[in-house]
């Protein structure tokens, strides 16, 4: 479980290195948690921290900024 700070479309994109929650670009209704590694022209490069086992932008491509839900602020254990 994580806590997030919701973002709206008028806000700046979070800085690179942020952990974000986004809607999956190919699986409707599925949320993903990834690290934002780059953003340009409204497209985000989202990568998993465990690159050997992660499905991320290397497989599904760049994600539209409009799919961003929020920024992770805390991990609950």
PDB file of C-alpha atoms in Angstrom, residues 7-54:
ATOM      1  CA  UNK A   7      -1.935  15.590  -9.387  1.00  0.00           C
ATOM      2  CA  UNK A   8      -4.058  17.435 -11.892  1.00  0.00           C
ATOM      3  CA  UNK A   9      -3.308  18.186 -15.508  1.00  0.00           C
ATOM      4  CA  UNK A  10      -2.480  21.853 -14.865  1.00  0.00           C
ATOM      5  CA  UNK A  11       0.427  20.974 -12.527  1.00  0.00           C
ATOM      6  CA  UNK A  12       3.983  20.572 -13.713  1.00  0.00           C
ATOM      7  CA  UNK A  13       5.140  17.011 -14.283  1.00  0.00           C
ATOM      8  CA  UNK A  14       6.902  15.628 -11.176  1.00  0.00           C
ATOM      9  CA  UNK A  15      10.708  15.647 -11.295  1.00  0.00           C
ATOM     10  CA  UNK A  16      12.635  12.704 -12.738  1.00  0.00           C
ATOM     11  CA  UNK A  17      13.275  10.107 -10.062  1.00  0.00           C
ATOM     12  CA  UNK A  18       9.807  10.456  -8.536  1.00  0.00           C
ATOM     13  CA  UNK A  19       7.768   7.321  -7.920  1.00  0.00           C
ATOM     14  CA  UNK A  20       4.398   7.812  -9.589  1.00  0.00           C
ATOM     15  CA  UNK A  21       1.068   6.052 -10.013  1.00  0.00           C
ATOM     16  CA  UNK A  22      -0.370   6.031 -13.506  1.00  0.00           C
ATOM     17  CA  UNK A  23      -3.078   4.305 -15.494  1.00  0.00           C
ATOM     18  CA  UNK A  24      -1.581   1.507 -17.596  1.00  0.00           C
ATOM     19  CA  UNK A  25      -1.427   2.593 -21.249  1.00  0.00           C
ATOM     20  CA  UNK A  26      -2.745  -0.735 -22.589  1.00  0.00           C
ATOM     21  CA  UNK A  27      -4.769  -2.372 -19.787  1.00  0.00           C
ATOM     22  CA  UNK A  28      -7.901  -0.362 -19.044  1.00  0.00           C
ATOM     23  CA  UNK A  29      -8.568   0.156 -15.343  1.00  0.00           C
ATOM     24  CA  UNK A  30      -5.097  -1.040 -14.279  1.00  0.00           C
ATOM     25  CA  UNK A  31      -2.876   1.228 -12.201  1.00  0.00           C
ATOM     26  CA  UNK A  32       0.917   0.941 -12.235  1.00  0.00           C
ATOM     27  CA  UNK A  33       3.588   2.234  -9.856  1.00  0.00           C
ATOM     28  CA  UNK A  34       6.851   3.154 -11.568  1.00  0.00           C
ATOM     29  CA  UNK A  35       9.775   5.553 -11.379  1.00  0.00           C
ATOM     30  CA  UNK A  36       9.575   8.556 -13.696  1.00  0.00           C
ATOM     31  CA  UNK A  37      12.867   8.534 -15.618  1.00  0.00           C
ATOM     32  CA  UNK A  38      12.067  11.113 -18.266  1.00  0.00           C
ATOM     33  CA  UNK A  39       9.344  13.323 -19.675  1.00  0.00           C
ATOM     34  CA  UNK A  40       9.110  15.330 -22.846  1.00  0.00           C
ATOM     35  CA  UNK A  41       6.296  16.657 -24.992  1.00  0.00           C
ATOM     36  CA  UNK A  42       3.622  15.210 -22.700  1.00  0.00           C
ATOM     37  CA  UNK A  43       5.048  11.671 -22.694  1.00  0.00           C
ATOM     38  CA  UNK A  44       6.531  10.002 -19.631  1.00  0.00           C
ATOM     39  CA  UNK A  45       9.190   7.291 -19.530  1.00  0.00           C
ATOM     40  CA  UNK A  46       8.183   5.032 -16.618  1.00  0.00           C
ATOM     41  CA  UNK A  47      10.577   2.328 -15.417  1.00  0.00           C
ATOM     42  CA  UNK A  48      10.408  -0.321 -12.729  1.00  0.00           C
ATOM     43  CA  UNK A  49      13.172  -0.415 -10.133  1.00  0.00           C
ATOM     44  CA  UNK A  50      13.694  -4.149 -10.746  1.00  0.00           C
ATOM     45  CA  UNK A  51      14.525  -3.936 -14.455  1.00  0.00           C
ATOM     46  CA  UNK A  52      14.955  -7.701 -14.862  1.00  0.00           C
ATOM     47  CA  UNK A  53      11.386  -8.416 -13.711  1.00  0.00           C
ATOM     48  CA  UNK A  54       9.526  -5.215 -14.556  1.00  0.00           C
TER      49      UNK A  54
END
